[in-house]
Amino acid sequence: MRNAPRAALALGVGAAITALVLSGCTPSSGGGGSTQGPVSQEDIDKAMTTPTKLTFWTWVPDIENEVKLFEEKYPAIDVTVENVGQGLPHYQKLRSAIEAGEGAPDVAQIEYQYIPSFVLPGSLLDLTPYGADDLSGDYVDWAWNQVSPDEEVWAIPQDVGPMGNLYREDILSKAGITEPPATYEEYATAAKAVKDATGSYISNLGATQAGQMIGLFWQAGVKPFGYDGKETVKIDVNSDGAKEVASYWTDLIQQDLISVDADFNDQWYQGLANGKYAGWLTAAWAPVFLQGTAENTSGLWRAAPLPQWKAGEEVSGNWGGSSDAVLASSKNPIAAYELAKFINNDEESAMKLATEQFLFPPQVSVLEDPAFVDQESEFYGGQQVNKLFSEISQTVDTDFQWLPFMDYVYSSYEETMGSVIADKGDIAAALDTWQDQLVKYAEDQGFTVE
């Protein structure tokens, strides 16, 4: 899928430059936004019929198609779409423009984990007075919680990455496995059977892929991060629950049943195509991405939910996804909000994002639309993969937060966790090192750590 490399770039930030440093801020007494009362319909009508120019920074391919629908509905509004980069370059340029006080867009695409770092210095507009809170029921609860953890609404959800299991049915069959493992105990047994019978790894745990590991923590009910929106953060990456997950993967890695190759590079792509990996614990954006990466394996893959820690449970985590936020500096906040809303909430636009750009939708209406969920995929043996991941999306834990310096969190993960995973060391022990680094950094930046 085209937005998977984008996720890899953003989640693999290697520079030890934090959101706070980049934005030139220190902890404050709260986020930015508006304290105004509700915007009236008269104000909205006036704004949307007044000739206005908006700038929209986004990396979504061909999003001009959705913007065109918006401009057709509101011909007085002229939107300029700019792709200033993906991952770190996008955020660097955005923060630089905000700090300079000029050149920032009206609307910007922001991944969920980075929203707090823009709220902290007051860079985002609270969309509640513009009616955004009325949209809450249009999205799966956990996705809405990502943009509105408290009373404010900081962005409109655009896409999400509920996690599942993509696997090679033919390789598992050669190992005598006829059904995807339902539990992690079964998954470990299957991993050995697959390796012994075929030489393939049942999956790959990207050594420096923090997003994948955090998603697996999310599924296990681990709450590694917390933030009160002001000065207090919670850092608990080495909790008992996190260490239980880490120990599980350490055991499989040290038995050489799970590979630890760096992902989203040519060697890894080849491994997906040539059968080195018999599966991939991944996210809802991956099924389409995999079709383009390993097209010669069409018909051999299947999709299933993640294995469960307890038999009979149906729980998943999330890996990836983004939103569209309005900058507090926008001189046309009503029109900017209406753009962010339209792109992601208008029925036709939302369906285009899901079926043309292949962004996995957070909108309940799309997740229930037969035009989306009933699609049968030849690559997955005729399976209705969208329907499966739509069902999985209902099982993601709603209560999951991020720190306001996730740039540093990811770079620190590479230094501490990544090297240990690559060396097939004790991942649970590495969590203690990661914890210490994050706590020290938070305290150095003036945060209170719970």
CSV table of C-alpha atoms in Angstrom, one decimal:
chain,number,residue,atom,x,y,z
A,1,MET,CA,0.0,0.0,0.0
A,2,ARG,CA,1.3,3.4,-0.8
A,3,ASN,CA,1.0,4.9,2.6
A,4,ALA,CA,2.9,2.1,4.3
A,5,PRO,CA,6.4,3.4,3.4
A,6,ARG,CA,5.1,6.8,4.7
A,7,ALA,CA,4.3,5.2,8.0
A,8,ALA,CA,7.8,3.6,8.1
A,9,LEU,CA,9.5,6.9,7.5
A,10,ALA,CA,7.6,8.7,10.2
A,11,LEU,CA,7.8,5.8,12.7
A,12,GLY,CA,11.5,5.3,12.1
A,13,VAL,CA,12.6,8.9,12.9
A,14,GLY,CA,16.3,8.6,13.6
A,15,ALA,CA,17.3,12.1,14.6
A,16,ALA,CA,17.4,12.8,18.3
A,17,ILE,CA,15.5,16.1,17.7
A,18,THR,CA,12.4,16.3,19.8
A,19,ALA,CA,9.1,17.9,19.1
A,20,LEU,CA,9.7,20.4,21.9
A,21,VAL,CA,13.1,21.5,20.7
A,22,LEU,CA,11.9,21.8,17.1
A,23,SER,CA,9.0,23.9,18.1
A,24,GLY,CA,11.1,26.0,20.5
A,25,CYS,CA,8.9,25.4,23.4
A,26,THR,CA,8.9,24.2,27.0
A,27,PRO,CA,6.0,22.7,29.0
A,28,SER,CA,3.2,25.2,29.4
A,29,SER,CA,0.0,25.3,31.3
A,30,GLY,CA,-2.0,23.9,28.4
A,31,GLY,CA,-2.5,23.6,24.7
A,32,GLY,CA,-3.6,26.1,22.2
A,33,GLY,CA,-6.7,26.6,20.3
A,34,SER,CA,-9.8,28.8,20.8
A,35,THR,CA,-11.8,29.8,23.8
A,36,GLN,CA,-14.5,31.4,21.7
A,37,GLY,CA,-18.2,30.4,21.8
A,38,PRO,CA,-19.8,28.2,19.2
A,39,VAL,CA,-19.6,29.4,15.6
A,40,SER,CA,-23.0,30.3,14.2
A,41,GLN,CA,-24.5,28.9,11.0
A,42,GLU,CA,-24.5,32.5,9.7
A,43,ASP,CA,-20.8,32.8,10.3
A,44,ILE,CA,-20.2,29.5,8.5
A,45,ASP,CA,-22.4,30.5,5.5
A,46,LYS,CA,-20.5,33.8,5.2
A,47,ALA,CA,-17.1,32.2,5.4
A,48,MET,CA,-17.9,29.6,2.8
A,49,THR,CA,-19.2,32.1,0.3
A,50,THR,CA,-16.4,34.6,0.8
A,51,PRO,CA,-13.5,34.2,-1.7
A,52,THR,CA,-10.8,32.5,0.3
A,53,LYS,CA,-7.4,30.8,-0.3
A,54,LEU,CA,-6.4,27.8,1.9
A,55,THR,CA,-3.2,25.8,2.0
A,56,PHE,CA,-3.3,22.1,2.8
A,57,TRP,CA,-0.1,20.2,3.6
A,58,THR,CA,-0.5,16.4,3.1
A,59,TRP,CA,1.4,13.5,1.7
A,60,VAL,CA,-1.7,11.5,0.6
A,61,PRO,CA,-1.3,10.7,-3.2
A,62,ASP,CA,-3.9,12.2,-5.5
A,63,ILE,CA,-5.8,13.9,-2.6
A,64,GLU,CA,-6.5,16.7,-5.1
A,65,ASN,CA,-9.4,14.5,-6.2
A,66,GLU,CA,-11.1,14.9,-2.8
A,67,VAL,CA,-10.2,18.6,-2.7
A,68,LYS,CA,-11.9,19.0,-6.0
A,69,LEU,CA,-15.1,17.7,-4.6
A,70,PHE,CA,-14.8,20.3,-1.8
A,71,GLU,CA,-14.1,23.1,-4.2
A,72,GLU,CA,-17.1,22.1,-6.3
A,73,LYS,CA,-19.3,22.4,-3.2
A,74,TYR,CA,-17.7,25.6,-2.1
A,75,PRO,CA,-16.6,27.4,-5.3
A,76,ALA,CA,-15.5,30.5,-3.4
A,77,ILE,CA,-12.8,28.5,-1.6
A,78,ASP,CA,-9.5,27.9,-3.5
A,79,VAL,CA,-7.3,25.2,-1.9
A,80,THR,CA,-3.6,24.7,-2.7
A,81,VAL,CA,-2.3,21.2,-1.9
A,82,GLU,CA,1.3,20.9,-1.0
A,83,ASN,CA,3.4,17.8,-0.2
A,84,VAL,CA,6.4,19.1,1.7
A,85,GLY,CA,7.7,15.6,2.5
A,86,GLN,CA,6.8,12.5,4.5
A,87,GLY,CA,7.8,11.7,8.1
A,88,LEU,CA,10.5,13.8,9.6
A,89,PRO,CA,10.8,16.3,6.8
A,90,HIS,CA,7.1,17.1,7.0
A,91,TYR,CA,7.2,17.7,10.7
A,92,GLN,CA,10.4,19.7,10.6
A,93,LYS,CA,9.0,22.1,8.0
A,94,LEU,CA,5.7,22.4,9.8
A,95,ARG,CA,7.3,23.2,13.1
A,96,SER,CA,9.8,25.6,11.5
A,97,ALA,CA,6.9,27.5,9.8
A,98,ILE,CA,5.0,27.7,13.0
A,99,GLU,CA,8.0,29.0,15.0
A,100,ALA,CA,8.8,31.5,12.3
A,101,GLY,CA,5.2,32.8,12.4
A,102,GLU,CA,4.8,32.6,8.6
A,103,GLY,CA,4.5,30.0,5.9
A,104,ALA,CA,2.4,27.5,7.9
A,105,PRO,CA,-0.6,25.9,6.1
A,106,ASP,CA,-4.2,26.3,7.2
A,107,VAL,CA,-4.6,22.5,7.4
A,108,ALA,CA,-2.0,19.9,8.0
A,109,GLN,CA,-1.9,16.1,8.0
A,110,ILE,CA,-0.6,14.9,11.4
A,111,GLU,CA,-0.2,11.3,12.6
A,112,TYR,CA,-2.0,10.6,15.9
A,113,GLN,CA,1.1,10.1,17.9
A,114,TYR,CA,2.4,13.5,17.1
A,115,ILE,CA,-0.8,15.5,17.9
A,116,PRO,CA,0.2,16.1,21.6
A,117,SER,CA,3.5,17.7,20.5
A,118,PHE,CA,1.6,20.3,18.5
A,119,VAL,CA,-1.1,20.8,21.1
A,120,LEU,CA,1.6,21.6,23.8
A,121,PRO,CA,2.9,24.9,22.2
A,122,GLY,CA,-0.6,25.9,21.2
A,123,SER,CA,-0.1,25.2,17.5
A,124,LEU,CA,-3.5,23.6,16.8
A,125,LEU,CA,-6.9,25.1,16.8
A,126,ASP,CA,-9.5,23.5,19.1
A,127,LEU,CA,-12.3,22.5,16.7
A,128,THR,CA,-15.0,22.2,19.2
A,129,PRO,CA,-16.5,25.7,18.7
A,130,TYR,CA,-16.7,24.9,15.0
A,131,GLY,CA,-19.0,21.8,15.6
A,132,ALA,CA,-16.4,19.0,15.5
A,133,ASP,CA,-17.7,17.4,18.6
A,134,ASP,CA,-20.9,16.6,16.7
A,135,LEU,CA,-18.8,14.2,14.5
A,136,SER,CA,-17.7,11.9,17.4
A,137,GLY,CA,-20.3,9.3,16.6
A,138,ASP,CA,-19.2,9.1,13.0
A,139,TYR,CA,-15.9,7.4,13.9
A,140,VAL,CA,-14.9,4.3,15.8
A,141,ASP,CA,-14.5,5.3,19.4
A,142,TRP,CA,-10.8,4.6,19.7
A,143,ALA,CA,-9.9,6.6,16.6
A,144,TRP,CA,-12.0,9.6,17.9
A,145,ASN,CA,-10.2,9.3,21.2
A,146,GLN,CA,-6.9,9.9,19.4
A,147,VAL,CA,-8.0,13.3,18.2
A,148,SER,CA,-10.1,14.2,21.3
A,149,PRO,CA,-8.7,12.7,24.5
A,150,ASP,CA,-10.4,15.3,26.6
A,151,GLU,CA,-13.1,18.0,25.8
A,152,GLU,CA,-11.2,19.6,23.0
A,153,VAL,CA,-11.1,18.2,19.4
A,154,TRP,CA,-7.6,18.7,17.8
A,155,ALA,CA,-8.1,17.1,14.4
A,156,ILE,CA,-10.4,15.0,12.2
A,157,PRO,CA,-9.4,11.3,11.9
A,158,GLN,CA,-8.3,10.3,8.4
A,159,ASP,CA,-7.0,6.8,8.5
A,160,VAL,CA,-6.1,4.1,11.0
A,161,GLY,CA,-4.1,0.9,11.2
A,162,PRO,CA,-5.9,-1.8,13.3
A,163,MET,CA,-3.6,-4.8,13.4
A,164,GLY,CA,-4.1,-8.3,12.1
A,165,ASN,CA,-2.2,-11.3,10.8
A,166,LEU,CA,-1.3,-11.7,7.1
A,167,TYR,CA,0.0,-15.2,6.4
A,168,ARG,CA,1.0,-17.6,3.6
A,169,GLU,CA,-1.6,-20.3,3.6
A,170,ASP,CA,0.6,-22.6,1.4
A,171,ILE,CA,3.6,-22.4,3.6
A,172,LEU,CA,1.6,-23.0,6.8
A,173,SER,CA,-0.1,-25.9,5.1
A,174,LYS,CA,3.2,-27.5,4.4
A,175,ALA,CA,3.9,-27.4,8.1
A,176,GLY,CA,0.5,-29.1,8.8
A,177,ILE,CA,-1.2,-25.9,10.0
A,178,THR,CA,-4.7,-25.6,8.5
A,179,GLU,CA,-6.0,-22.7,10.6
A,180,PRO,CA,-4.2,-19.4,11.6
A,181,PRO,CA,-3.0,-19.6,15.3
A,182,ALA,CA,-5.7,-18.2,17.5
A,183,THR,CA,-3.5,-17.6,20.6
A,184,TYR,CA,0.1,-16.6,21.1
A,185,GLU,CA,0.8,-20.1,22.6
A,186,GLU,CA,-0.4,-21.6,19.3
A,187,TYR,CA,1.6,-19.0,17.4
A,188,ALA,CA,4.8,-20.1,19.1
A,189,THR,CA,4.1,-23.8,18.3
A,190,ALA,CA,3.3,-22.9,14.7
A,191,ALA,CA,6.5,-20.8,14.4
A,192,LYS,CA,8.6,-23.9,15.2
A,193,ALA,CA,6.5,-26.2,12.9
A,194,VAL,CA,6.9,-23.7,10.0
A,195,LYS,CA,10.6,-23.3,10.5
A,196,ASP,CA,11.3,-27.0,10.8
A,197,ALA,CA,9.1,-28.0,7.8
A,198,THR,CA,9.8,-25.1,5.4
A,199,GLY,CA,12.7,-23.0,6.7
A,200,SER,CA,10.5,-19.9,6.6
A,201,TYR,CA,10.0,-17.5,9.5
A,202,ILE,CA,6.4,-17.2,10.6
A,203,SER,CA,6.9,-13.5,10.8
A,204,ASN,CA,9.5,-10.7,11.1
A,205,LEU,CA,9.8,-8.3,14.1
A,206,GLY,CA,11.5,-5.2,12.6
A,207,ALA,CA,14.5,-4.5,14.8
A,208,THR,CA,13.9,-0.7,14.8
A,209,GLN,CA,10.2,-0.7,14.1
A,210,ALA,CA,8.8,1.0,17.2
A,211,GLY,CA,5.3,1.3,15.7
A,212,GLN,CA,4.9,-2.4,15.4
A,213,MET,CA,6.1,-3.1,19.0
A,214,ILE,CA,3.9,-0.3,20.4
A,215,GLY,CA,1.0,-1.7,18.5
A,216,LEU,CA,1.6,-5.2,20.1
A,217,PHE,CA,1.8,-3.5,23.5
A,218,TRP,CA,-1.5,-1.8,22.7
A,219,GLN,CA,-3.1,-5.1,22.0
A,220,ALA,CA,-1.8,-6.6,25.2
A,221,GLY,CA,-3.4,-3.8,27.3
A,222,VAL,CA,-0.1,-2.2,28.1
A,223,LYS,CA,-0.3,1.6,28.7
A,224,PRO,CA,3.3,2.8,28.1
A,225,PHE,CA,2.5,6.5,27.8
A,226,GLY,CA,0.2,9.1,29.4
A,227,TYR,CA,-0.1,12.9,29.2
A,228,ASP,CA,-2.4,15.3,31.0
A,229,GLY,CA,-2.1,17.9,28.2
A,230,LYS,CA,-0.1,20.2,30.5
A,231,GLU,CA,3.0,19.4,32.4
A,232,THR,CA,2.6,15.8,33.7
A,233,VAL,CA,3.5,12.7,31.7
A,234,LYS,CA,3.3,9.0,32.5
A,235,ILE,CA,6.1,6.8,31.2
A,236,ASP,CA,5.8,3.0,31.9
A,237,VAL,CA,7.4,1.2,29.0
A,238,ASN,CA,8.9,-1.4,31.3
A,239,SER,CA,5.7,-2.4,33.1
A,240,ASP,CA,5.1,-6.1,33.9
A,241,GLY,CA,2.8,-6.3,31.0
A,242,ALA,CA,5.3,-4.9,28.6
A,243,LYS,CA,8.0,-7.2,29.9
A,244,GLU,CA,5.7,-10.2,29.4
A,245,VAL,CA,5.2,-9.2,25.7
A,246,ALA,CA,9.0,-8.6,25.3
A,247,SER,CA,9.9,-11.9,26.9
A,248,TYR,CA,7.6,-13.8,24.5
A,249,TRP,CA,9.3,-12.3,21.5
A,250,THR,CA,12.8,-12.7,23.0
A,251,ASP,CA,12.1,-16.4,23.4
A,252,LEU,CA,11.0,-16.8,19.7
A,253,ILE,CA,13.8,-14.7,18.4
A,254,GLN,CA,16.5,-16.5,20.3
A,255,GLN,CA,15.2,-19.8,19.0
A,256,ASP,CA,15.5,-18.4,15.5
A,257,LEU,CA,11.8,-18.8,14.9
A,258,ILE,CA,11.2,-15.1,14.3
A,259,SER,CA,13.5,-12.9,12.1
A,260,VAL,CA,14.6,-9.4,13.1
A,261,ASP,CA,15.3,-7.9,9.7
A,262,ALA,CA,15.1,-4.1,9.3
A,263,ASP,CA,11.8,-3.5,7.4
A,264,PHE,CA,10.7,-1.4,4.5
A,265,ASN,CA,13.8,-1.9,2.4
A,266,ASP,CA,14.6,-4.0,-0.7
A,267,GLN,CA,15.9,-7.0,1.2
A,268,TRP,CA,12.7,-7.1,3.3
A,269,TYR,CA,10.5,-6.7,0.3
A,270,GLN,CA,12.2,-9.6,-1.3
A,271,GLY,CA,11.7,-11.7,1.8
A,272,LEU,CA,7.9,-11.1,1.5
A,273,ALA,CA,8.0,-12.1,-2.1
A,274,ASN,CA,10.2,-15.2,-1.9
A,275,GLY,CA,8.7,-16.9,1.1
A,276,LYS,CA,11.4,-16.0,3.7
A,277,TYR,CA,8.5,-14.8,5.8
A,278,ALA,CA,5.4,-16.9,6.1
A,279,GLY,CA,3.5,-14.1,7.6
A,280,TRP,CA,3.4,-10.6,8.9
A,281,LEU,CA,1.7,-9.2,12.0
A,282,THR,CA,0.8,-5.9,10.6
A,283,ALA,CA,-1.9,-3.3,10.1
A,284,ALA,CA,-4.9,-2.7,7.9
A,285,TRP,CA,-2.9,-0.6,5.4
A,286,ALA,CA,-0.7,-3.6,4.7
A,287,PRO,CA,-3.0,-5.9,2.6
A,288,VAL,CA,-2.9,-3.5,-0.4
A,289,PHE,CA,0.7,-2.6,0.2
A,290,LEU,CA,1.6,-6.3,0.2
A,291,GLN,CA,-0.1,-6.8,-3.2
A,292,GLY,CA,2.2,-4.3,-4.8
A,293,THR,CA,5.3,-5.7,-3.0
A,294,ALA,CA,4.8,-9.4,-3.6
A,295,GLU,CA,2.4,-9.5,-6.6
A,296,ASN,CA,3.9,-12.9,-7.8
A,297,THR,CA,2.5,-14.5,-4.7
A,298,SER,CA,-1.1,-13.6,-5.5
A,299,GLY,CA,-3.7,-16.1,-4.2
A,300,LEU,CA,-1.3,-17.6,-1.6
A,301,TRP,CA,-2.0,-15.1,1.2
A,302,ARG,CA,-4.8,-15.0,3.8
A,303,ALA,CA,-5.8,-12.5,6.5
A,304,ALA,CA,-6.8,-13.3,10.1
A,305,PRO,CA,-7.0,-11.4,13.5
A,306,LEU,CA,-3.9,-11.2,15.6
A,307,PRO,CA,-3.3,-14.2,17.9
A,308,GLN,CA,-4.7,-13.5,21.4
A,309,TRP,CA,-3.0,-13.6,24.8
A,310,LYS,CA,-6.1,-15.3,26.2
A,311,ALA,CA,-8.2,-17.9,24.3
A,312,GLY,CA,-11.5,-16.5,23.3
A,313,GLU,CA,-10.6,-12.9,23.4
A,314,GLU,CA,-11.0,-10.5,20.5
A,315,VAL,CA,-8.5,-7.7,21.1
A,316,SER,CA,-6.3,-5.7,18.7
A,317,GLY,CA,-3.9,-2.8,18.7
A,318,ASN,CA,-3.2,-0.1,16.2
A,319,TRP,CA,-0.1,0.7,14.1
A,320,GLY,CA,-0.2,3.9,12.0
A,321,GLY,CA,-2.9,6.3,10.8
A,322,SER,CA,-3.2,10.1,10.6
A,323,SER,CA,-5.6,13.0,10.9
A,324,ASP,CA,-6.1,16.5,9.4
A,325,ALA,CA,-5.7,19.4,11.9
A,326,VAL,CA,-6.3,23.1,11.6
A,327,LEU,CA,-3.4,25.3,12.6
A,328,ALA,CA,-4.1,27.9,15.2
A,329,SER,CA,-2.4,30.5,13.0
A,330,SER,CA,-5.0,30.1,10.2
A,331,LYS,CA,-6.6,33.4,9.2
A,332,ASN,CA,-9.6,31.4,7.8
A,333,PRO,CA,-10.4,28.9,10.6
A,334,ILE,CA,-14.0,28.3,9.6
A,335,ALA,CA,-13.1,27.4,6.0
A,336,ALA,CA,-10.1,25.4,7.1
A,337,TYR,CA,-12.2,23.4,9.5
A,338,GLU,CA,-14.8,22.8,6.8
A,339,LEU,CA,-12.0,21.5,4.5
A,340,ALA,CA,-10.6,19.1,7.2
A,341,LYS,CA,-14.2,17.9,7.9
A,342,PHE,CA,-15.2,17.5,4.3
A,343,ILE,CA,-12.1,15.6,3.2
A,344,ASN,CA,-12.6,13.0,5.9
A,345,ASN,CA,-16.3,13.1,6.7
A,346,ASP,CA,-18.1,13.7,3.4
A,347,GLU,CA,-19.5,10.4,2.2
A,348,GLU,CA,-18.1,10.5,-1.3
A,349,SER,CA,-14.7,11.9,-0.2
A,350,ALA,CA,-14.3,9.3,2.6
A,351,MET,CA,-15.1,6.5,0.2
A,352,LYS,CA,-12.6,7.7,-2.3
A,353,LEU,CA,-9.9,7.8,0.4
A,354,ALA,CA,-10.7,4.2,1.2
A,355,THR,CA,-11.1,2.7,-2.3
A,356,GLU,CA,-8.8,4.9,-4.4
A,357,GLN,CA,-6.0,5.9,-2.1
A,358,PHE,CA,-6.5,2.7,0.0
A,359,LEU,CA,-6.4,4.5,3.4
A,360,PHE,CA,-8.1,2.3,5.9
A,361,PRO,CA,-11.1,4.2,7.2
A,362,PRO,CA,-12.0,5.2,10.7
A,363,GLN,CA,-15.5,6.3,9.6
A,364,VAL,CA,-18.3,3.9,10.8
A,365,SER,CA,-20.3,4.6,7.6
A,366,VAL,CA,-17.5,3.3,5.3
A,367,LEU,CA,-16.7,0.4,7.6
A,368,GLU,CA,-20.3,-0.7,7.2
A,369,ASP,CA,-20.7,0.1,3.5
A,370,PRO,CA,-21.0,-3.0,1.3
A,371,ALA,CA,-19.1,-1.2,-1.5
A,372,PHE,CA,-16.1,-1.3,0.8
A,373,VAL,CA,-16.5,-4.4,3.1
A,374,ASP,CA,-17.8,-6.8,0.5
A,375,GLN,CA,-14.9,-6.5,-1.9
A,376,GLU,CA,-13.3,-9.8,-2.6
A,377,SER,CA,-9.5,-9.9,-3.1
A,378,GLU,CA,-8.0,-12.3,-5.6
A,379,PHE,CA,-4.6,-11.8,-3.9
A,380,TYR,CA,-6.1,-13.2,-0.7
A,381,GLY,CA,-7.9,-16.1,-2.4
A,382,GLY,CA,-11.2,-14.3,-2.7
A,383,GLN,CA,-11.3,-13.3,1.0
A,384,GLN,CA,-13.2,-10.2,2.0
A,385,VAL,CA,-10.2,-8.6,3.7
A,386,ASN,CA,-11.8,-5.2,4.2
A,387,LYS,CA,-14.6,-6.8,6.1
A,388,LEU,CA,-12.2,-8.7,8.4
A,389,PHE,CA,-10.2,-5.6,9.3
A,390,SER,CA,-13.5,-3.6,9.7
A,391,GLU,CA,-14.4,-6.1,12.4
A,392,ILE,CA,-11.0,-6.0,13.9
A,393,SER,CA,-11.2,-2.2,14.1
A,394,GLN,CA,-14.1,-2.6,16.6
A,395,THR,CA,-11.8,-4.5,19.0
A,396,VAL,CA,-9.0,-1.9,19.4
A,397,ASP,CA,-8.6,-0.6,23.0
A,398,THR,CA,-10.0,3.0,23.2
A,399,ASP,CA,-7.7,4.2,26.0
A,400,PHE,CA,-4.3,4.7,24.5
A,401,GLN,CA,-2.2,7.9,24.8
A,402,TRP,CA,1.0,9.4,23.5
A,403,LEU,CA,3.7,11.6,24.9
A,404,PRO,CA,4.3,15.1,23.7
A,405,PHE,CA,7.7,14.2,22.5
A,406,MET,CA,7.2,11.1,20.4
A,407,ASP,CA,10.0,12.1,18.0
A,408,TYR,CA,12.5,11.4,20.8
A,409,VAL,CA,10.6,8.3,21.9
A,410,TYR,CA,11.1,6.7,18.5
A,411,SER,CA,14.7,7.7,18.2
A,412,SER,CA,15.4,6.4,21.7
A,413,TYR,CA,13.7,3.1,20.8
A,414,GLU,CA,16.2,2.6,17.9
A,415,GLU,CA,19.1,3.2,20.2
A,416,THR,CA,18.0,1.1,23.1
A,417,MET,CA,15.5,-1.5,21.9
A,418,GLY,CA,16.5,-1.7,18.3
A,419,SER,CA,20.1,-2.7,18.9
A,420,VAL,CA,19.1,-5.4,21.4
A,421,ILE,CA,16.5,-6.9,19.1
A,422,ALA,CA,18.9,-6.9,16.2
A,423,ASP,CA,21.5,-8.7,18.4
A,424,LYS,CA,18.8,-11.2,19.6
A,425,GLY,CA,19.3,-10.0,23.2
A,426,ASP,CA,16.9,-9.7,26.1
A,427,ILE,CA,14.2,-7.3,25.0
A,428,ALA,CA,12.6,-7.2,28.5
A,429,ALA,CA,15.9,-5.9,29.9
A,430,ALA,CA,16.2,-3.3,27.2
A,431,LEU,CA,12.9,-1.9,28.3
A,432,ASP,CA,14.5,-0.8,31.5
A,433,THR,CA,17.1,1.2,29.5
A,434,TRP,CA,14.5,2.7,27.3
A,435,GLN,CA,12.4,3.7,30.4
A,436,ASP,CA,15.4,5.4,32.0
A,437,GLN,CA,16.2,7.4,28.9
A,438,LEU,CA,12.7,8.6,28.4
A,439,VAL,CA,12.3,9.6,32.1
A,440,LYS,CA,15.5,11.5,32.1
A,441,TYR,CA,14.6,13.3,28.8
A,442,ALA,CA,11.2,14.2,30.2
A,443,GLU,CA,12.6,15.6,33.4
A,444,ASP,CA,15.3,17.5,31.5
A,445,GLN,CA,12.5,19.1,29.5
A,446,GLY,CA,10.7,20.2,32.6
A,447,PHE,CA,7.9,17.6,32.7
A,448,THR,CA,6.7,16.0,35.9
A,449,VAL,CA,6.9,12.2,35.5
A,450,GLU,CA,4.4,10.1,37.3
